[in-house]
Tab-separated table of C-alpha atoms in Angstrom:
chain	number	residue	atom	x	y	z
A	9	MET	CA	32.719	160.390	-19.522
A	10	ARG	CA	35.871	158.858	-20.722
A	11	ALA	CA	37.615	158.659	-23.871
A	12	LEU	CA	40.596	156.126	-24.861
A	13	ILE	CA	42.898	157.696	-27.507
A	14	SER	CA	45.715	155.305	-28.891
A	15	VAL	CA	46.870	156.417	-32.431
A	16	SER	CA	49.728	155.606	-34.780
A	17	ASP	CA	48.803	158.710	-36.930
A	18	LYS	CA	48.939	161.404	-34.417
A	19	SER	CA	48.081	164.322	-36.799
A	20	GLY	CA	45.389	166.520	-35.343
A	21	VAL	CA	44.984	164.320	-32.113
A	22	GLU	CA	46.415	167.049	-29.727
A	23	ASN	CA	43.283	169.513	-30.699
A	24	PHE	CA	40.880	166.467	-30.585
A	25	ALA	CA	41.795	165.714	-27.190
A	26	LYS	CA	41.871	169.191	-25.887
A	27	GLU	CA	38.207	169.628	-27.227
A	28	LEU	CA	37.078	166.411	-25.714
A	29	VAL	CA	38.198	167.731	-22.282
A	30	LYS	CA	36.466	170.842	-22.709
A	31	LEU	CA	33.403	168.545	-23.314
A	32	GLY	CA	33.952	166.956	-19.909
A	33	TYR	CA	35.665	163.924	-21.039
A	34	GLU	CA	38.722	162.156	-19.220
A	35	ILE	CA	41.302	160.952	-21.624
A	36	ILE	CA	43.050	157.665	-21.207
A	37	SER	CA	45.816	156.819	-23.481
A	38	THR	CA	48.858	154.599	-24.155
A	39	GLY	CA	52.452	154.753	-25.224
A	40	GLY	CA	53.492	157.408	-27.936
A	41	THR	CA	49.963	158.891	-27.546
A	42	TYR	CA	49.997	159.270	-23.902
A	43	LYS	CA	53.328	161.127	-24.118
A	44	ALA	CA	52.313	163.644	-26.959
A	45	LEU	CA	49.082	164.447	-25.283
A	46	GLN	CA	51.087	164.910	-21.802
A	47	ASN	CA	53.806	167.011	-23.591
A	48	ALA	CA	51.050	169.074	-25.004
A	49	GLY	CA	49.568	170.108	-21.358
A	50	ILE	CA	46.691	167.805	-21.676
A	51	ALA	CA	45.258	165.824	-18.809
A	52	VAL	CA	45.869	162.432	-19.478
A	53	ILE	CA	45.434	158.954	-17.714
A	54	GLU	CA	48.138	156.513	-18.590
A	55	ALA	CA	46.221	152.889	-19.693
A	56	ASN	CA	48.166	150.992	-17.047
A	57	GLU	CA	46.436	153.156	-14.300
A	58	VAL	CA	43.105	151.787	-15.330
A	59	THR	CA	44.311	148.382	-16.074
A	60	LYS	CA	46.021	148.005	-12.939
A	61	PHE	CA	48.685	146.113	-14.964
A	62	PRO	CA	51.944	147.317	-16.569
A	63	GLU	CA	52.494	147.432	-20.354
A	64	CYS	CA	54.645	144.276	-20.861
A	65	PHE	CA	56.486	142.018	-23.642
A	66	GLU	CA	57.852	145.399	-25.156
A	67	GLY	CA	54.497	146.892	-25.568
A	68	ARG	CA	52.833	143.733	-27.210
A	69	VAL	CA	50.220	143.893	-24.219
A	70	LYS	CA	48.941	147.433	-23.170
A	71	THR	CA	45.165	147.414	-23.587
A	72	LEU	CA	44.245	143.584	-23.513
A	73	ASN	CA	42.561	143.732	-20.004
A	74	PRO	CA	38.987	143.537	-18.706
A	75	TYR	CA	39.205	146.999	-17.108
A	76	ILE	CA	39.483	148.216	-20.829
A	77	HIS	CA	37.366	146.070	-22.518
A	78	GLY	CA	34.660	145.751	-20.085
A	79	GLY	CA	34.588	149.315	-19.942
A	80	ILE	CA	34.092	149.556	-23.597
A	81	LEU	CA	31.636	146.561	-23.928
A	82	HIS	CA	29.401	146.541	-21.001
A	83	ARG	CA	25.780	147.506	-22.117
A	84	ARG	CA	24.447	150.756	-20.500
A	85	ASP	CA	20.870	149.739	-21.054
A	86	LYS	CA	21.040	146.633	-19.048
A	87	GLN	CA	20.836	146.813	-15.245
A	88	SER	CA	22.851	143.500	-14.669
A	89	HIS	CA	25.767	144.935	-16.903
A	90	LEU	CA	25.710	148.179	-14.717
A	91	ASP	CA	25.604	146.468	-11.671
A	92	GLN	CA	28.428	143.887	-12.561
A	93	ALA	CA	30.367	146.839	-13.766
A	94	LYS	CA	30.286	148.435	-10.466
A	95	GLU	CA	31.080	145.373	-8.735
A	96	LEU	CA	34.179	144.583	-10.724
A	97	GLY	CA	35.476	148.001	-10.569
A	98	VAL	CA	35.001	148.895	-14.403
A	99	GLU	CA	34.344	152.290	-15.216
A	100	GLY	CA	32.538	153.100	-18.671
A	101	ILE	CA	34.800	154.201	-21.803
A	102	ASP	CA	32.381	156.121	-24.028
A	103	LEU	CA	34.713	157.219	-27.068
A	104	VAL	CA	37.496	155.052	-28.594
A	105	CYS	CA	39.751	156.878	-30.814
A	106	VAL	CA	42.271	154.354	-32.598
A	107	ASN	CA	44.044	154.042	-35.667
A	108	LEU	CA	46.370	151.150	-36.329
A	109	TYR	CA	50.053	150.156	-36.570
A	110	PRO	CA	51.358	151.370	-39.899
A	111	PHE	CA	51.523	147.876	-41.557
A	112	LYS	CA	51.494	149.093	-45.234
A	113	ALA	CA	54.132	151.876	-44.704
A	114	THR	CA	56.088	149.215	-42.989
A	115	ILE	CA	56.060	146.655	-45.766
A	116	GLU	CA	56.975	149.304	-48.307
A	117	LYS	CA	60.057	150.452	-46.666
A	118	THR	CA	61.500	146.973	-45.371
A	119	ASP	CA	61.806	143.338	-45.889
A	120	ASP	CA	62.856	142.484	-42.478
A	121	PHE	CA	60.231	140.142	-41.202
A	122	GLU	CA	60.663	140.621	-37.635
A	123	GLU	CA	60.034	144.379	-37.980
A	124	ILE	CA	56.886	143.581	-40.174
A	125	ILE	CA	55.571	141.234	-37.581
A	126	GLU	CA	55.871	143.921	-34.856
A	127	ASN	CA	53.818	146.102	-36.782
A	128	ILE	CA	50.740	143.969	-36.734
A	129	ASP	CA	48.653	145.655	-34.324
A	130	ILE	CA	46.732	143.457	-32.016
A	131	GLY	CA	45.205	145.649	-29.201
A	132	GLY	CA	43.929	148.336	-31.579
A	133	PRO	CA	41.790	145.924	-33.752
A	134	ALA	CA	40.368	144.506	-30.537
A	135	MET	CA	39.590	147.636	-29.287
A	136	VAL	CA	38.087	149.083	-32.533
A	137	ARG	CA	35.984	145.933	-32.822
A	138	SER	CA	34.821	146.060	-29.182
A	139	ALA	CA	33.742	149.902	-29.444
A	140	ALA	CA	32.274	149.127	-32.801
A	141	LYS	CA	30.073	146.022	-31.286
A	142	ASN	CA	28.768	148.347	-28.446
A	143	HIS	CA	28.092	151.419	-30.773
A	144	ASP	CA	24.740	151.881	-29.177
A	145	SER	CA	26.736	153.475	-26.311
A	146	VAL	CA	30.300	154.040	-27.803
A	147	ILE	CA	31.550	156.360	-30.319
A	148	ILE	CA	34.211	154.621	-32.499
A	149	VAL	CA	36.572	157.085	-34.262
A	150	THR	CA	39.128	155.531	-36.830
A	151	ASP	CA	40.089	158.215	-39.100
A	152	VAL	CA	41.654	161.410	-38.520
A	153	VAL	CA	39.422	163.233	-41.197
A	154	ASP	CA	36.472	162.335	-38.732
A	155	TYR	CA	37.553	164.254	-35.675
A	156	ASP	CA	35.603	167.554	-36.688
A	157	LEU	CA	32.679	165.631	-37.527
A	158	VAL	CA	32.790	163.704	-34.028
A	159	LEU	CA	33.068	167.012	-32.116
A	160	ASN	CA	30.321	168.794	-34.075
A	161	ASN	CA	28.202	165.958	-33.140
A	162	LEU	CA	28.893	166.219	-29.465
A	163	LYS	CA	28.856	169.687	-29.242
A	164	ASN	CA	25.430	170.033	-31.063
A	165	ASP	CA	24.035	167.298	-29.290
A	166	THR	CA	23.604	165.135	-32.259
A	167	ASN	CA	25.449	161.990	-31.086
A	168	THR	CA	22.408	159.927	-32.533
A	169	GLN	CA	22.289	156.024	-32.850
A	170	GLU	CA	22.452	156.632	-36.802
A	171	PHE	CA	25.742	158.566	-36.401
A	172	ARG	CA	27.296	156.146	-34.205
A	173	ARG	CA	26.194	153.306	-36.681
A	174	ASP	CA	27.961	155.228	-39.305
A	175	MET	CA	30.945	155.161	-37.301
A	176	MET	CA	30.636	151.543	-36.571
A	177	ILE	CA	30.334	150.633	-40.063
A	178	LYS	CA	33.260	152.498	-40.929
A	179	ALA	CA	35.197	151.110	-38.030
A	180	TYR	CA	34.510	147.214	-39.256
A	181	GLU	CA	35.735	148.259	-42.875
A	182	HIS	CA	38.798	149.642	-41.200
A	183	THR	CA	39.771	146.576	-39.421
A	184	ALA	CA	38.459	144.222	-42.301
A	185	ALA	CA	40.663	146.123	-44.831
A	186	TYR	CA	43.797	145.996	-42.312
A	187	ASP	CA	43.492	142.217	-41.781
A	188	ALA	CA	43.019	141.786	-45.343
A	189	MET	CA	46.216	143.721	-46.218
A	190	ILE	CA	48.189	141.384	-43.832
A	191	ALA	CA	46.801	138.015	-44.952
A	192	ASN	CA	47.518	139.259	-48.607
A	193	TYR	CA	50.903	140.191	-47.815
A	194	MET	CA	51.718	136.874	-45.972
A	195	ASN	CA	50.317	135.026	-49.079
A	196	LYS	CA	52.386	137.009	-51.373
A	197	ARG	CA	55.512	136.468	-49.271
A	198	PHE	CA	54.949	132.896	-48.694
A	199	ASN	CA	52.318	131.418	-51.102
A	200	ASN	CA	53.110	133.268	-54.473
A	201	GLY	CA	49.941	135.600	-53.761
A	202	MET	CA	47.712	132.456	-54.456
A	203	GLY	CA	46.533	131.870	-50.847
A	204	ALA	CA	43.639	129.724	-49.838
A	205	LYS	CA	41.656	132.912	-49.500
A	206	GLN	CA	41.965	136.185	-51.626
A	207	PHE	CA	40.938	139.559	-50.556
A	208	ILE	CA	40.237	142.549	-52.804
A	209	VAL	CA	39.777	145.730	-50.947
A	210	GLY	CA	38.861	148.853	-52.810
A	211	GLU	CA	37.849	152.537	-51.134
A	212	LYS	CA	34.667	154.192	-52.827
A	213	VAL	CA	35.640	157.246	-54.817
A	214	PHE	CA	32.102	157.892	-56.150
A	215	ASP	CA	28.878	156.461	-56.923
A	216	THR	CA	27.977	156.132	-60.585
A	217	ARG	CA	24.415	157.077	-61.918
A	218	TYR	CA	23.880	153.538	-62.264
A	219	GLY	CA	25.942	150.296	-63.588
A	220	GLU	CA	26.172	149.130	-67.224
A	221	ASN	CA	22.367	149.402	-67.391
A	222	PRO	CA	19.980	151.733	-65.695
A	223	HIS	CA	18.437	149.169	-63.567
A	224	GLN	CA	21.922	148.308	-61.990
A	225	LYS	CA	23.409	150.339	-59.085
A	226	GLY	CA	27.096	151.223	-59.477
A	227	ALA	CA	30.033	152.858	-57.920
A	228	LEU	CA	33.971	153.356	-58.597
A	229	TYR	CA	36.450	151.965	-55.929
A	230	GLU	CA	40.103	152.465	-55.865
A	231	PHE	CA	43.307	150.856	-54.798
A	232	ASP	CA	45.921	153.112	-52.970
A	233	LYS	CA	44.514	156.473	-53.788
A	234	HIS	CA	45.516	156.473	-57.396
A	235	LEU	CA	42.156	157.684	-58.693
A	236	SER	CA	41.551	160.149	-55.966
A	237	ASN	CA	44.913	161.743	-56.812
A	238	LYS	CA	44.841	161.525	-60.674
A	239	PHE	CA	41.304	161.383	-61.527
A	240	ILE	CA	39.870	165.018	-61.764
A	241	THR	CA	36.719	165.960	-63.064
A	242	LEU	CA	36.436	168.825	-65.215
A	243	LYS	CA	33.054	168.329	-66.719
A	244	GLY	CA	30.247	165.655	-66.741
A	245	GLU	CA	29.788	162.597	-64.639
A	246	ALA	CA	31.917	159.344	-65.310
A	247	SER	CA	29.495	156.476	-65.919
A	248	PHE	CA	30.404	152.781	-65.032
A	249	ASN	CA	30.882	152.156	-68.603
A	250	ASN	CA	32.938	155.249	-69.186
A	251	MET	CA	35.258	154.328	-66.358
A	252	GLY	CA	35.838	150.791	-68.371
A	253	ASP	CA	36.587	152.848	-71.683
A	254	ILE	CA	38.762	155.515	-69.951
A	255	SER	CA	40.851	152.794	-68.264
A	256	GLY	CA	41.117	150.738	-71.673
A	257	ALA	CA	42.011	153.866	-73.530
A	258	ALA	CA	44.407	155.205	-71.130
A	259	LYS	CA	46.303	152.072	-70.747
A	260	ILE	CA	47.091	152.055	-74.295
A	261	ALA	CA	47.809	155.612	-74.814
A	262	SER	CA	49.975	155.562	-71.871
A	263	ALA	CA	52.085	152.294	-72.992
A	264	PHE	CA	54.549	154.215	-75.022
A	265	GLY	CA	56.239	156.316	-72.564
A	266	ASP	CA	56.600	160.104	-73.335
A	267	ASP	CA	55.229	159.717	-77.088
A	268	ASN	CA	52.420	161.627	-78.309
A	269	ALA	CA	50.194	158.807	-78.337
A	270	VAL	CA	46.211	159.259	-78.878
A	271	CYS	CA	43.862	156.382	-78.333
A	272	ILE	CA	40.166	156.318	-79.209
A	273	VAL	CA	38.085	153.594	-77.679
A	274	LYS	CA	34.459	152.626	-78.214
A	275	HIS	CA	32.807	149.926	-76.088
A	276	GLY	CA	36.296	148.665	-74.447
A	277	ASN	CA	38.159	148.319	-77.683
A	278	PRO	CA	40.438	150.660	-79.492
A	279	CYS	CA	39.228	152.132	-82.857
A	280	GLY	CA	41.936	154.400	-83.507
A	281	PHE	CA	45.401	154.931	-82.352
A	282	ALA	CA	48.491	156.888	-83.547
A	283	ILE	CA	51.905	158.402	-82.535
A	284	LYS	CA	53.042	161.309	-84.379
A	285	ASP	CA	54.785	164.493	-83.757
A	286	THR	CA	52.253	166.346	-82.125
A	287	LEU	CA	49.222	165.409	-80.319
A	288	LEU	CA	47.072	167.170	-82.958
A	289	GLU	CA	48.612	165.043	-85.841
A	290	SER	CA	48.136	161.827	-83.764
A	291	TYR	CA	44.418	162.499	-83.001
A	292	THR	CA	44.076	163.158	-86.605
A	293	GLU	CA	45.513	160.005	-87.916
A	294	ALA	CA	43.885	157.982	-85.074
A	295	LEU	CA	40.588	159.105	-86.253
A	296	LYS	CA	41.031	158.056	-89.639
A	297	CYS	CA	41.089	154.505	-88.630
A	298	ASP	CA	37.443	154.041	-87.757
A	299	PRO	CA	35.598	157.660	-87.888
A	300	ILE	CA	32.183	155.974	-87.822
A	301	SER	CA	33.177	154.028	-84.497
A	302	ALA	CA	34.806	156.992	-82.949
A	303	PHE	CA	31.604	159.099	-82.847
A	304	GLY	CA	30.435	158.931	-79.309
A	305	GLY	CA	33.812	157.272	-78.277
A	306	VAL	CA	36.339	157.958	-75.347
A	307	VAL	CA	39.685	159.506	-76.312
A	308	ALA	CA	42.856	159.192	-73.941
A	309	VAL	CA	45.459	161.680	-74.698
A	310	ASN	CA	49.070	160.828	-73.429
A	311	GLY	CA	49.634	164.886	-72.963
A	312	VAL	CA	48.102	168.256	-72.540
A	313	VAL	CA	45.247	168.959	-74.817
A	314	ASP	CA	45.833	172.350	-76.458
A	315	LEU	CA	43.542	174.528	-78.132
A	316	ASP	CA	44.265	173.317	-81.766
A	317	LEU	CA	43.410	169.873	-80.808
A	318	ALA	CA	40.185	170.796	-78.670
A	319	VAL	CA	39.085	172.513	-82.136
A	320	LYS	CA	39.791	169.484	-84.033
A	321	MET	CA	37.972	167.082	-81.403
A	322	ASN	CA	34.680	169.309	-81.454
A	323	GLU	CA	34.347	168.366	-85.274
A	324	ILE	CA	32.299	165.312	-83.992
A	325	PHE	CA	30.679	164.064	-80.854
A	326	LEU	CA	32.800	162.722	-78.530
A	327	GLU	CA	31.441	161.414	-75.283
A	328	VAL	CA	34.764	161.633	-73.122
A	329	VAL	CA	38.179	163.023	-73.523
A	330	PHE	CA	40.761	161.751	-70.823
A	331	ALA	CA	44.057	163.734	-70.769
A	332	ALA	CA	47.186	164.331	-68.698
A	333	ASP	CA	45.840	168.115	-68.933
A	334	PHE	CA	43.921	170.736	-70.657
A	335	THR	CA	45.257	174.127	-71.286
A	336	PRO	CA	42.424	176.760	-70.292
A	337	GLU	CA	41.702	177.639	-73.907
A	338	ALA	CA	41.226	173.982	-74.552
A	339	GLU	CA	38.831	173.684	-71.794
A	340	VAL	CA	36.850	176.761	-72.895
A	341	GLU	CA	36.680	175.147	-76.335
A	342	LEU	CA	35.711	171.613	-75.443
A	343	ASN	CA	33.129	173.099	-73.017
A	344	LYS	CA	31.030	174.230	-75.931
A	345	LYS	CA	29.892	170.779	-76.563
A	346	LYS	CA	26.989	170.355	-73.887
A	347	ARG	CA	27.408	166.566	-73.653
A	348	ILE	CA	31.201	165.901	-73.652
A	349	LYS	CA	32.786	164.794	-70.477
A	350	LEU	CA	36.175	166.038	-69.516
A	351	PHE	CA	38.751	164.368	-67.135
A	352	LYS	CA	42.205	164.809	-66.237
A	353	GLN	CA	44.971	163.765	-64.207
A	354	GLY	CA	46.719	166.916	-63.450
A	355	THR	CA	50.123	165.651	-65.087
A	356	SER	CA	52.323	166.254	-68.016
A	357	LYS	CA	51.823	162.753	-69.326
A	358	LEU	CA	49.111	159.850	-68.301
A	359	GLU	CA	50.466	158.097	-65.253
A	360	MET	CA	48.850	154.719	-64.809
A	361	ALA	CA	48.406	152.699	-61.641
A	362	ASN	CA	50.261	149.719	-62.851
A	363	ASP	CA	48.092	147.261	-60.430
A	364	ALA	CA	50.039	144.133	-60.055
A	365	PHE	CA	47.099	141.915	-60.337
A	366	ASN	CA	43.570	141.779	-62.074
A	367	PHE	CA	40.523	139.573	-61.485
A	368	LYS	CA	37.231	138.759	-63.387
A	369	ILE	CA	33.894	137.652	-61.994
A	370	VAL	CA	32.725	134.096	-62.946
A	371	ASP	CA	29.610	132.636	-61.810
A	372	GLY	CA	29.828	131.870	-58.233
A	373	GLY	CA	33.355	133.565	-57.768
A	374	PHE	CA	36.216	135.140	-59.527
A	375	VAL	CA	39.550	134.209	-61.162
A	376	TYR	CA	42.637	136.013	-60.048
A	377	GLN	CA	45.990	136.335	-61.783
A	378	ASP	CA	49.073	138.382	-62.038
A	379	ALA	CA	48.380	141.430	-64.294
A	380	ASP	CA	49.877	141.124	-68.105
A	381	LYS	CA	52.355	143.435	-69.258
A	382	VAL	CA	54.340	143.757	-72.426
A	383	GLU	CA	57.877	144.396	-71.565
A	384	ASP	CA	59.616	147.413	-73.223
A	385	ASP	CA	61.990	145.091	-74.804
A	386	GLU	CA	59.829	142.357	-75.922
A	387	VAL	CA	59.335	143.278	-79.517
A	388	ARG	CA	62.981	144.037	-80.197
A	389	ASN	CA	64.010	140.835	-78.669
A	390	SER	CA	61.586	138.811	-80.874
A	391	GLU	CA	63.091	136.300	-83.249
A	392	LEU	CA	63.409	136.827	-86.802
A	393	LYS	CA	61.783	133.733	-88.573
A	394	SER	CA	61.572	134.964	-92.194
A	395	LYS	CA	64.179	135.727	-94.752
A	396	ARG	CA	63.285	139.132	-94.845
A	397	GLU	CA	64.238	141.746	-92.071
A	398	ALA	CA	62.019	144.633	-90.937
A	399	SER	CA	62.970	148.011	-91.467
A	400	GLU	CA	63.361	150.383	-88.620
A	401	GLN	CA	59.901	152.125	-89.260
A	402	GLU	CA	58.205	148.569	-89.616
A	403	VAL	CA	59.918	147.846	-86.092
A	404	LYS	CA	58.196	150.845	-84.790
A	405	ASP	CA	55.032	149.931	-86.191
A	406	MET	CA	55.471	146.397	-84.927
A	407	GLU	CA	55.925	147.816	-81.265
A	408	ILE	CA	52.660	149.666	-81.490
A	409	ALA	CA	50.651	146.885	-83.268
A	410	TYR	CA	51.959	144.336	-80.619
A	411	LYS	CA	51.148	146.644	-77.498
A	412	VAL	CA	47.729	147.578	-78.747
A	413	ALA	CA	46.856	143.916	-79.708
A	414	SER	CA	47.774	143.113	-76.052
A	415	LEU	CA	44.929	145.267	-74.826
A	416	THR	CA	42.449	144.464	-77.275
A	417	LYS	CA	39.783	141.648	-76.944
A	418	SER	CA	40.893	138.244	-78.427
A	419	ASN	CA	40.824	137.040	-80.942
A	420	CYS	CA	42.383	140.082	-82.451
A	421	VAL	CA	44.983	141.403	-85.019
A	422	VAL	CA	45.840	145.029	-85.591
A	423	TYR	CA	47.554	146.808	-88.711
A	424	VAL	CA	49.700	149.479	-88.065
A	425	LYS	CA	51.338	151.892	-90.815
A	426	ASN	CA	53.629	154.739	-90.167
A	427	SER	CA	52.863	154.610	-86.477
A	428	ALA	CA	49.038	154.797	-86.983
A	429	MET	CA	46.597	151.944	-86.641
A	430	VAL	CA	44.845	151.553	-89.851
A	431	ALA	CA	42.882	148.398	-89.086
A	432	VAL	CA	41.586	146.442	-86.266
A	433	GLY	CA	39.658	143.091	-85.790
A	434	MET	CA	38.812	142.204	-82.224
A	435	GLY	CA	36.428	139.741	-80.165
A	436	MET	CA	36.201	137.381	-83.001
A	437	THR	CA	36.012	133.637	-82.579
A	438	SER	CA	38.471	133.207	-85.445
A	439	ARG	CA	41.420	134.860	-86.053
A	440	VAL	CA	41.242	134.588	-89.903
A	441	ASP	CA	37.858	136.354	-89.328
A	442	ALA	CA	39.345	139.122	-87.168
A	443	ALA	CA	41.777	139.633	-90.082
A	444	LYS	CA	39.045	139.867	-92.654
A	445	ALA	CA	36.843	141.829	-90.602
A	446	ALA	CA	39.588	144.484	-90.083
A	447	LEU	CA	40.430	144.599	-93.952
A	448	ARG	CA	36.795	144.807	-94.876
A	449	LYS	CA	36.253	147.918	-92.545
A	450	ALA	CA	39.528	149.322	-93.908
A	451	GLU	CA	38.350	148.918	-97.525
A	452	ASP	CA	34.986	150.456	-96.597
A	453	LEU	CA	36.497	153.371	-95.307
A	454	GLY	CA	39.063	153.729	-98.052
A	455	ILE	CA	42.094	153.162	-96.246
A	456	ASP	CA	45.233	151.837	-97.892
A	457	VAL	CA	46.966	149.075	-95.555
A	458	THR	CA	49.588	148.344	-98.002
A	459	GLY	CA	53.086	148.222	-96.473
A	460	SER	CA	51.451	147.812	-93.054
A	461	VAL	CA	52.416	145.685	-90.086
A	462	LEU	CA	50.239	143.014	-88.645
A	463	ALA	CA	50.147	142.067	-84.864
A	464	SER	CA	48.516	139.139	-83.520
A	465	GLU	CA	48.245	138.456	-79.873
A	466	ALA	CA	48.442	134.750	-80.284
A	467	PHE	CA	49.758	132.582	-82.804
A	468	PHE	CA	48.158	131.936	-86.166
A	469	PRO	CA	47.008	128.325	-86.312
A	470	PHE	CA	46.920	128.305	-90.128
A	471	ARG	CA	48.410	130.047	-93.025
A	472	ASP	CA	45.232	131.594	-94.099
A	473	SER	CA	45.895	134.479	-92.011
A	474	ILE	CA	49.367	135.306	-93.731
A	475	ASP	CA	47.465	134.450	-97.065
A	476	GLU	CA	44.729	137.314	-96.264
A	477	ALA	CA	47.636	139.669	-94.825
A	478	ASN	CA	49.432	139.092	-98.291
A	479	LYS	CA	46.190	140.135	-100.322
A	480	ALA	CA	45.938	143.500	-98.325
A	481	GLY	CA	49.691	144.260	-98.893
A	482	VAL	CA	51.203	143.722	-95.389
A	483	LYS	CA	54.875	143.572	-95.360
A	484	CYS	CA	55.894	142.683	-91.706
A	485	VAL	CA	54.061	140.079	-89.112
A	486	ILE	CA	54.557	139.932	-85.595
A	487	GLU	CA	53.054	136.924	-83.415
A	488	PRO	CA	54.020	134.660	-80.455
A	489	GLY	CA	54.618	131.635	-82.502
A	490	GLY	CA	53.798	128.118	-80.968
A	491	SER	CA	51.448	126.609	-83.395
A	492	ILE	CA	52.127	123.168	-84.483
A	493	ARG	CA	52.134	124.568	-87.888
A	494	ASP	CA	54.620	127.141	-87.284
A	495	ASP	CA	56.834	126.041	-90.259
A	496	GLU	CA	53.741	126.609	-92.556
A	497	ILE	CA	53.643	129.941	-91.487
A	498	ILE	CA	57.231	131.077	-91.877
A	499	GLU	CA	57.089	129.199	-95.348
A	500	ALA	CA	53.957	131.474	-96.229
A	501	ALA	CA	55.727	134.490	-94.991
A	502	ASP	CA	58.912	133.790	-97.253
A	503	GLU	CA	56.768	132.987	-100.159
A	504	TYR	CA	55.126	136.462	-100.035
A	505	GLY	CA	58.484	138.435	-99.120
A	506	MET	CA	57.153	139.210	-95.656
A	507	SER	CA	59.087	139.863	-92.547
A	508	LEU	CA	57.903	137.471	-89.827
A	509	TYR	CA	58.849	137.847	-86.224
A	510	PHE	CA	57.887	135.327	-83.224
A	511	SER	CA	57.843	137.213	-79.821
A	512	GLY	CA	57.461	133.969	-77.806
A	513	LYS	CA	55.132	135.316	-75.540
A	514	ARG	CA	51.306	135.342	-75.721
A	515	HIS	CA	48.945	138.236	-74.539
A	516	PHE	CA	45.268	137.221	-74.748
A	517	LEU	CA	42.716	139.483	-73.309
A	518	HIS	CA	39.339	138.001	-72.837
């Protein structure tokens, strides 16, 4: 039996090779792997002894040879293949252990295109694909975490077709993801990221019980290990819908740096948000905005949940609390609720992946775009259009309202007063309807929005939204501007003595 080992990530490879030798394998290797195994005192055959041809072109060609690929690919269940292998002097290779040149690490550390090109693996993927194709007879290993699994199967005589098939699937996932990463990088470098093909690759974190509804299958996938590293389950099982709400709430709560922000989300949209001196005060104020919708909602906390906050949270039914962390006492308190789900990042403040792109399924495909983001200075650099200038507190409220609006389904308007959201209207077909719906709910809940700041994620097409805002006592408005009736909007603001700011940038969320 022979095993070919050629790896860029050499962690654990020496022990793996030693164990294979004990099991009766001859080891074939190349380049740096050959030297590492030889230095470890392992009997190893250099690949050029098998290929009968030297490595050439500065290592670009090592294993692209019939003695290698013939040894991997010939079928052991066909006598004609066995006869031809014998005739050609091709010896079987029964295990291939390959992981690929570190392309991702290379593009993260350098912009030198020549170095990047030289870190595109050719022979490695070819060997992986060959071994995976012939998995009936060959074990393909592409991940260091599988070394013990492979050894256990060999030692326990459980090297079954099902086992090799699982390794085959993982191998093709590996090469597919590798090629997708290269293609995406080249398109980003030369085609503004919008090439003829777009590859979206995620790694499974866990299966959800089901999708949006019980008859649908669902699973969570991640980019770049963000969720594996920063999504820790303390209690419960995150559902498909939970993950969407958690993401939406966390994006809003984390959008204000180190501030004590708390966001409550229901069905993908914020129904409460506040920034106060303490997280307890923030949650208390956020809850006032819409306590009815908050029942059974998802709360994201930009900080560490302590006992006092946990006690307050337990006053109503919350489905999910996602926080940077929890104190031990807070965990004990929240665990008193049987149906609550608790997740944390294990950090002091929420940290988002800040993905550079996003996409949306449409019938027959998907639309893909650069991710939207509200820049830190977007509000403070907004242009004053009215005679009245906003107070410092109103500027703070504008920053909150504007960021929350950018992460709320269009058409939307957000009312903020004293650093807390007091009304929100979202997902409406008309902007004035969004404004009216928000105010109607605030009135039903007895919330006084007088003196609040109003933010809209897109321009007001008519002055009627300003008229409605005035009736509610709004004193400051921020919107992108850009309507053919902007002059009417400005005139209305001045008529009512409002501050009006145009950001010059739209933040639709559909």
